[in-house]
Short mmCIF file of C-alpha atoms in Angstrom, two decimals:
data_model
loop_
_atom_site.label_atom_id
_atom_site.label_comp_id
_atom_site.label_asym_id
_atom_site.label_seq_id
_atom_site.Cartn_x
_atom_site.Cartn_y
_atom_site.Cartn_z
CA MET A 455 8.20 -14.71 -12.81
CA ARG A 456 4.57 -13.63 -12.67
CA LEU A 457 3.56 -17.17 -11.65
CA LEU A 458 6.09 -17.12 -8.77
CA GLU A 459 4.84 -13.70 -7.67
CA ARG A 460 1.23 -14.89 -7.75
CA MET A 461 2.15 -18.02 -5.74
CA ARG A 462 4.00 -15.89 -3.17
CA LYS A 463 0.96 -13.64 -2.73
CA GLU A 464 -1.36 -16.66 -2.35
CA TRP A 465 0.94 -18.16 0.30
CA PHE A 466 1.04 -14.81 2.06
CA MET A 467 -2.78 -14.62 2.17
CA MET A 468 -2.84 -18.12 3.66
CA GLY A 469 -0.12 -17.02 6.08
CA ILE A 470 -2.31 -14.13 7.31
CA VAL A 471 -5.18 -16.55 8.00
CA LEU A 472 -2.84 -19.00 9.82
CA ALA A 473 -1.22 -16.17 11.82
CA ILE A 474 -4.63 -14.94 13.04
CA ALA A 475 -5.77 -18.53 13.76
CA GLY A 476 -2.55 -19.23 15.68
CA ALA A 477 -3.02 -16.06 17.73
CA LYS A 478 -6.58 -17.17 18.54
CA LEU A 479 -5.43 -20.64 19.67
CA GLU A 480 -2.50 -19.50 21.83
CA PRO A 481 -2.37 -15.73 22.34
CA SER A 482 -0.04 -15.89 25.37
CA ILE A 483 3.00 -16.61 23.15
CA GLY A 484 2.89 -13.32 21.25
CA VAL A 485 1.66 -10.85 23.88
CA ASN A 486 3.96 -8.25 25.44
CA GLY A 487 6.14 -10.00 27.99
CA GLY A 488 5.45 -13.41 26.39
CA PRO A 489 8.06 -15.85 25.01
CA LEU A 490 8.40 -13.92 21.71
CA LYS A 491 9.10 -10.61 23.52
CA PRO A 492 7.30 -8.56 20.78
CA GLU A 493 8.05 -5.31 22.60
CA ILE A 494 11.65 -5.85 21.38
CA THR A 495 11.55 -8.41 18.55
CA VAL A 496 8.61 -6.79 16.74
CA SER A 497 8.66 -3.11 17.75
CA TYR A 498 12.34 -2.73 16.88
CA ILE A 499 13.98 -5.74 15.16
CA ALA A 500 11.11 -6.83 12.87
CA VAL A 501 10.15 -3.31 11.76
CA ALA A 502 13.79 -2.34 11.15
CA THR A 503 14.30 -5.56 9.15
CA ILE A 504 11.36 -4.75 6.84
CA PHE A 505 12.65 -1.25 6.07
CA PHE A 506 16.29 -2.31 5.69
CA ASN A 507 15.00 -4.93 3.25
CA SER A 508 13.02 -2.21 1.43
CA GLY A 509 16.15 -0.05 1.23
CA LEU A 510 18.10 -2.92 -0.31
CA SER A 511 15.40 -3.76 -2.86
CA LEU A 512 14.32 -0.25 -4.00
CA LYS A 513 15.94 0.38 -7.39
CA THR A 514 16.17 4.14 -7.00
CA GLU A 515 18.95 4.28 -9.61
CA GLU A 516 16.35 3.39 -12.26
CA LEU A 517 14.00 6.24 -11.35
CA THR A 518 15.86 9.15 -12.98
CA SER A 519 14.35 8.40 -16.41
CA ALA A 520 10.85 8.85 -14.97
CA LEU A 521 11.59 12.16 -13.21
CA VAL A 522 10.61 14.34 -16.18
CA HIS A 523 6.88 13.53 -16.03
CA ILE A 524 6.22 15.84 -13.06
CA LYS A 525 2.49 16.32 -13.75
CA LEU A 526 1.88 12.56 -13.61
CA HIS A 527 3.80 12.18 -10.34
CA LEU A 528 2.01 15.13 -8.73
CA PHE A 529 -1.39 13.70 -9.72
CA ILE A 530 -0.64 10.27 -8.19
CA GLN A 531 0.95 11.55 -4.96
CA ILE A 532 -1.72 14.21 -4.31
CA PHE A 533 -4.52 11.72 -5.01
CA THR A 534 -2.92 9.04 -2.79
CA LEU A 535 -1.79 11.12 0.18
CA ALA A 536 -4.28 14.02 0.16
CA PHE A 537 -7.49 13.37 -1.83
CA PHE A 538 -7.83 9.71 -0.74
CA PRO A 539 -7.57 10.24 3.07
CA ALA A 540 -9.67 13.44 2.97
CA THR A 541 -12.45 11.71 0.99
CA ILE A 542 -12.43 8.72 3.36
CA TRP A 543 -12.70 11.12 6.33
CA LEU A 544 -15.79 12.78 4.80
CA PHE A 545 -17.30 9.37 4.02
CA LEU A 546 -16.72 8.22 7.61
CA GLN A 547 -18.70 11.17 8.95
CA LEU A 548 -21.73 9.53 7.32
CA LEU A 549 -20.79 6.00 8.41
CA SER A 550 -20.32 7.11 12.04
CA ILE A 551 -24.11 7.14 12.53
CA THR A 552 -24.35 3.45 11.50
CA PRO A 553 -23.93 0.51 13.92
CA ILE A 554 -20.59 -0.50 12.31
CA ASN A 555 -17.81 -1.10 14.86
CA GLU A 556 -16.13 2.27 15.47
CA TRP A 557 -12.61 0.78 15.54
CA LEU A 558 -13.11 -0.81 12.13
CA LEU A 559 -14.19 2.63 10.85
CA LYS A 560 -11.03 4.14 12.31
CA GLY A 561 -9.17 1.36 10.50
CA LEU A 562 -10.73 2.52 7.22
CA GLN A 563 -9.24 5.95 7.86
CA THR A 564 -5.80 4.41 8.38
CA VAL A 565 -6.14 2.72 4.97
CA GLY A 566 -6.66 6.14 3.38
CA CYS A 567 -3.50 7.47 5.06
CA MET A 568 -1.22 4.71 3.73
CA PRO A 569 1.39 5.20 0.96
CA PRO A 570 1.31 3.16 -2.28
CA PRO A 571 2.82 -0.36 -2.20
CA VAL A 572 6.26 -1.09 -3.63
CA SER A 573 5.23 -4.10 -5.72
CA SER A 574 1.56 -4.76 -6.58
CA ALA A 575 0.87 -1.53 -8.52
CA VAL A 576 4.05 -2.04 -10.57
CA ILE A 577 3.25 -5.70 -11.31
CA LEU A 578 -0.30 -4.90 -12.48
CA THR A 579 0.84 -1.90 -14.56
CA LYS A 580 3.43 -4.14 -16.23
CA ALA A 581 0.83 -6.88 -16.83
CA VAL A 582 -1.38 -4.39 -18.70
CA GLY A 583 1.56 -2.86 -20.60
CA GLY A 584 1.21 0.59 -19.03
CA ASN A 585 3.86 3.13 -18.04
CA GLU A 586 6.00 0.85 -15.87
CA ALA A 587 8.72 3.47 -15.25
CA ALA A 588 6.12 5.86 -13.81
CA ALA A 589 4.66 3.07 -11.65
CA ILE A 590 8.11 2.19 -10.28
CA PHE A 591 8.92 5.85 -9.56
CA ASN A 592 5.64 6.60 -7.79
CA SER A 593 5.67 3.39 -5.76
CA ALA A 594 9.21 4.07 -4.54
CA PHE A 595 8.79 7.83 -4.11
CA GLY A 596 5.42 7.33 -2.41
CA SER A 597 7.04 4.89 0.03
CA PHE A 598 9.67 7.49 0.95
CA LEU A 599 7.01 10.21 1.32
CA GLY A 600 4.83 7.87 3.36
CA ILE A 601 7.52 7.47 6.02
CA VAL A 602 6.96 11.12 6.96
CA ILE A 603 3.44 11.91 5.72
CA THR A 604 1.56 8.74 6.81
CA PRO A 605 2.29 9.11 10.56
CA LEU A 606 1.34 12.81 10.32
CA LEU A 607 -1.93 11.92 8.56
CA LEU A 608 -2.70 9.24 11.18
CA LEU A 609 -2.12 11.73 13.98
CA LEU A 610 -4.14 14.40 12.13
CA PHE A 611 -7.22 12.27 11.45
CA LEU A 612 -7.16 9.88 14.43
CA GLY A 613 -4.84 11.29 17.10
CA SER A 614 -2.14 9.14 18.63
CA SER A 615 -4.56 7.08 20.83
CA SER A 616 -1.45 5.59 22.40
CA SER A 617 0.27 6.12 25.71
CA VAL A 618 3.48 6.88 23.84
CA PRO A 619 4.38 10.63 23.63
CA PHE A 620 4.42 12.31 20.20
CA THR A 621 8.22 12.80 20.27
CA SER A 622 8.78 9.14 21.15
CA ILE A 623 6.61 8.04 18.20
CA PHE A 624 8.71 10.01 15.72
CA SER A 625 12.05 9.07 17.31
CA GLN A 626 11.05 5.38 17.04
CA LEU A 627 9.87 5.93 13.46
CA PHE A 628 13.22 7.53 12.67
CA MET A 629 15.31 4.77 14.26
CA THR A 630 13.27 1.79 12.99
CA VAL A 631 12.09 3.13 9.61
CA VAL A 632 14.22 5.97 8.24
CA VAL A 633 17.67 4.82 9.44
CA PRO A 634 17.31 1.16 8.25
CA LEU A 635 15.92 2.38 4.89
CA ILE A 636 18.88 4.73 4.35
CA ILE A 637 21.38 2.06 5.45
CA GLY A 638 19.73 -0.39 3.03
CA GLN A 639 20.12 2.10 0.17
CA ILE A 640 23.78 2.74 1.05
CA VAL A 641 24.55 -0.99 1.24
CA ARG A 642 22.75 -1.48 -2.10
CA ARG A 643 25.19 0.91 -3.82
CA TYR A 644 28.10 -1.37 -2.92
CA ILE A 645 26.50 -4.76 -3.63
CA LYS A 646 24.18 -3.76 -6.51
CA ASP A 647 25.81 -6.14 -9.02
CA TRP A 648 25.59 -9.05 -6.59
CA LEU A 649 21.91 -8.26 -5.86
CA GLU A 650 21.09 -8.13 -9.59
CA ARG A 651 22.90 -11.41 -10.18
CA LYS A 652 21.57 -13.41 -7.20
CA LYS A 653 18.13 -11.75 -6.92
CA PRO A 654 17.54 -12.41 -3.18
CA PRO A 655 13.91 -13.13 -2.16
CA PHE A 656 13.18 -9.67 -0.76
CA GLY A 657 9.43 -10.16 -1.01
CA ALA A 658 9.48 -13.47 0.89
CA ILE A 659 11.67 -12.01 3.65
CA SER A 660 9.41 -8.98 4.19
CA SER A 661 6.28 -11.17 4.05
CA SER A 662 7.65 -13.55 6.69
CA VAL A 663 8.53 -10.71 9.08
CA LEU A 664 5.17 -9.06 8.41
CA LEU A 665 3.33 -12.28 9.35
CA MET A 666 5.14 -12.21 12.69
CA ILE A 667 3.96 -8.63 13.28
CA ILE A 668 0.36 -9.58 12.35
CA TYR A 669 0.52 -12.63 14.64
CA THR A 670 1.68 -10.65 17.70
CA THR A 671 -0.85 -7.87 16.98
CA PHE A 672 -3.73 -10.37 17.11
CA CYS A 673 -2.24 -12.11 20.16
CA ASP A 674 -2.80 -8.83 22.00
CA THR A 675 -6.40 -8.79 20.76
CA PHE A 676 -7.33 -12.33 21.70
CA SER A 677 -5.71 -11.99 25.12
CA ASN A 678 -8.07 -9.07 25.85
CA PRO A 679 -11.51 -10.40 26.91
CA ASN A 680 -13.16 -6.99 26.44
CA ILE A 681 -12.83 -6.97 22.64
CA ASP A 682 -15.72 -8.29 20.58
CA LEU A 683 -15.90 -8.13 16.77
CA ASP A 684 -19.35 -8.66 15.29
CA LYS A 685 -19.63 -10.41 11.92
CA PHE A 686 -22.13 -7.84 10.61
CA SER A 687 -19.53 -5.05 10.87
CA LEU A 688 -16.89 -7.23 9.24
CA ILE A 689 -19.10 -8.06 6.23
CA LEU A 690 -20.07 -4.41 5.80
CA ILE A 691 -16.42 -3.32 5.96
CA LEU A 692 -15.54 -5.87 3.26
CA PHE A 693 -18.31 -4.49 1.01
CA ILE A 694 -17.27 -0.87 1.72
CA ILE A 695 -13.61 -1.61 0.91
CA PHE A 696 -14.54 -3.28 -2.37
CA SER A 697 -16.76 -0.28 -3.26
CA ILE A 698 -14.04 2.24 -2.33
CA GLN A 699 -11.49 0.42 -4.48
CA LEU A 700 -13.76 0.25 -7.51
CA SER A 701 -15.01 3.85 -7.12
CA PHE A 702 -11.50 5.31 -6.83
CA MET A 703 -10.25 3.28 -9.80
CA LEU A 704 -13.15 4.67 -11.86
CA LEU A 705 -12.50 8.19 -10.55
CA THR A 706 -8.79 8.13 -11.48
CA PHE A 707 -9.73 6.76 -14.91
CA LEU A 708 -12.19 9.62 -15.51
CA PHE A 709 -9.74 12.27 -14.24
CA SER A 710 -6.82 11.02 -16.32
CA THR A 711 -8.77 10.51 -19.59
CA ARG A 712 -10.58 13.84 -19.70
CA ASN A 713 -9.80 16.21 -22.59
CA ASN A 714 -6.47 18.03 -22.35
CA SER A 715 -5.35 15.95 -19.35
CA GLY A 716 -1.99 15.45 -21.05
CA PHE A 717 -1.84 11.76 -20.04
CA THR A 718 -1.33 8.89 -22.49
CA PRO A 719 -3.32 5.63 -22.16
CA ALA A 720 -0.18 4.00 -20.69
CA ASP A 721 0.00 6.82 -18.10
CA THR A 722 -3.65 6.24 -17.19
CA VAL A 723 -2.91 2.58 -16.40
CA ALA A 724 -0.12 3.58 -13.97
CA ILE A 725 -2.41 6.23 -12.42
CA ILE A 726 -5.27 3.77 -11.85
CA PHE A 727 -3.10 1.29 -9.93
CA CYS A 728 -0.63 3.61 -8.17
CA SER A 729 -3.29 6.06 -6.94
CA THR A 730 -5.62 3.44 -5.43
CA HIS A 731 -3.29 0.77 -4.02
CA LYS A 732 -2.13 0.92 -0.39
CA SER A 733 0.93 -0.63 1.25
CA LEU A 734 0.43 -3.38 3.84
CA THR A 735 4.19 -3.92 4.23
CA LEU A 736 4.78 -0.30 5.30
CA GLY A 737 1.36 0.20 6.90
CA ILE A 738 1.26 -2.50 9.57
CA PRO A 739 4.65 -1.57 11.12
CA MET A 740 3.63 2.12 11.20
CA LEU A 741 0.33 1.31 12.92
CA LYS A 742 2.28 -0.80 15.42
CA ILE A 743 4.42 2.24 16.27
CA VAL A 744 1.78 5.03 16.18
CA PHE A 745 -0.80 2.99 18.13
CA ALA A 746 1.66 1.22 20.44
CA GLY A 747 -0.09 -0.33 23.42
CA HIS A 748 -3.59 0.43 22.10
CA GLU A 749 -6.03 -2.35 23.01
CA HIS A 750 -7.91 -2.02 19.70
CA LEU A 751 -4.83 -2.02 17.46
CA SER A 752 -5.77 -5.30 15.77
CA LEU A 753 -9.29 -4.05 14.95
CA ILE A 754 -7.79 -0.86 13.51
CA SER A 755 -5.49 -3.10 11.39
CA VAL A 756 -8.32 -5.29 9.99
CA PRO A 757 -9.43 -2.97 7.11
CA LEU A 758 -5.83 -2.73 5.86
CA LEU A 759 -5.49 -6.52 6.05
CA ILE A 760 -8.69 -6.78 3.94
CA TYR A 761 -7.78 -3.97 1.53
CA HIS A 762 -4.49 -5.65 0.55
CA PRO A 763 -5.95 -8.86 -0.99
CA VAL A 764 -8.93 -6.94 -2.45
CA GLN A 765 -6.65 -4.58 -4.41
CA ILE A 766 -4.67 -7.53 -5.84
CA LEU A 767 -7.79 -9.57 -6.65
CA LEU A 768 -9.70 -6.67 -8.21
CA GLY A 769 -6.64 -5.45 -10.12
CA SER A 770 -5.94 -8.93 -11.51
CA VAL A 771 -9.55 -9.39 -12.62
CA LEU A 772 -9.56 -6.00 -14.40
CA VAL A 773 -6.19 -6.47 -16.18
CA PRO A 774 -7.71 -7.87 -19.45
CA THR A 775 -10.40 -5.12 -19.56
CA ILE A 776 -7.93 -2.29 -18.92
CA LYS A 777 -5.45 -3.77 -21.41
CA SER A 778 -8.15 -4.00 -24.08
CA TRP A 779 -9.11 -0.36 -23.49
CA MET A 780 -5.48 0.81 -23.59
CA VAL A 781 -4.68 -0.99 -26.85
CA SER A 782 -7.83 0.28 -28.59
CA ARG A 783 -7.25 3.81 -27.31
CA GLN A 784 -3.63 3.77 -28.52
CA LYS A 785 -4.80 2.65 -31.97
CA ILE A 786 -7.34 5.49 -32.13
CA LEU A 787 -4.72 8.07 -31.09
CA SER A 788 -2.18 6.64 -33.52
CA SER A 789 -4.73 6.76 -36.35
CA SER A 790 -5.64 10.38 -35.46
CA GLU A 791 -1.98 11.41 -35.50
CA HIS A 792 -1.53 9.67 -38.87
CA HIS A 793 -4.49 11.61 -40.35
CA VAL A 794 -3.11 14.90 -38.97
CA VAL A 795 0.27 14.21 -40.61
CA LEU A 796 -1.38 13.39 -43.96
CA SER A 797 -3.53 16.54 -43.80
CA TYR A 798 -0.46 18.63 -43.00
CA ARG A 799 1.41 17.20 -46.02
CA GLU A 800 -1.53 17.90 -48.34
#
């Protein structure tokens, strides 16, 4: 199963490269008014499909067992949707005086505003042997919160930058995100047994639709002769994203392992991945809605497109190290508890 998941992610990364290359070669196909009619097929049908698919696949019935650990959930959600975007905003005040492309910097802010992903944090937590139930809960709950909070954070930190009125943005979000998600959850209740038995390829479906959204987004870019992306900015953004990922993983580790934190080593694993990972599947459609018609939408999307593979690559590389720490820490705690019990008996 892990091998299939890894292969799917590798194919998806290749798909992103091919989608951008295809948009560069023939941008007229995916621009507004072109043969693909993205103003209808992407803005409404594709986005609604992704969130209906998410509604069908989210196993919310399994989350009740994880509800009791409120402190853990609060830590992850506050870090992800408050501390993360606020820290990025402060960091960008310093970066604004550098020659880095301003739209890529705005894209970094959008990364900070995104909710946690539904899959990658759970997969990595499971690979380490951490608190999988907590990872599932916070990924799913964060996705639901993100539907409301992420657009508000984007508007707070960046403004709408689109010709679409504020009320229209939220009515479209409601119709293409909230409604399909709720319908997906309702349908799931009636066909849950069939879904568990057949295991439809939810990930592959969402990835395919997402590639279409990415393709049309970059078609708009390459059809605009006024947009120029310098390689220097791109390389710097890649380095900054890698540094942000690593720094926040270290920060969550230090926060969750301090004395009297109340978190177990398995909890810390879930915290590290769930607090620092960001959703591409939910993020790109939201950017498409909030920044509808914006000529720099694709540049704003670039940091999120980079952040996604970096979080998977970095997380996968660190799995053995984090697992080794967790096992040794659990042995130390178990030994300490054993000594306390013996002392008590004496």
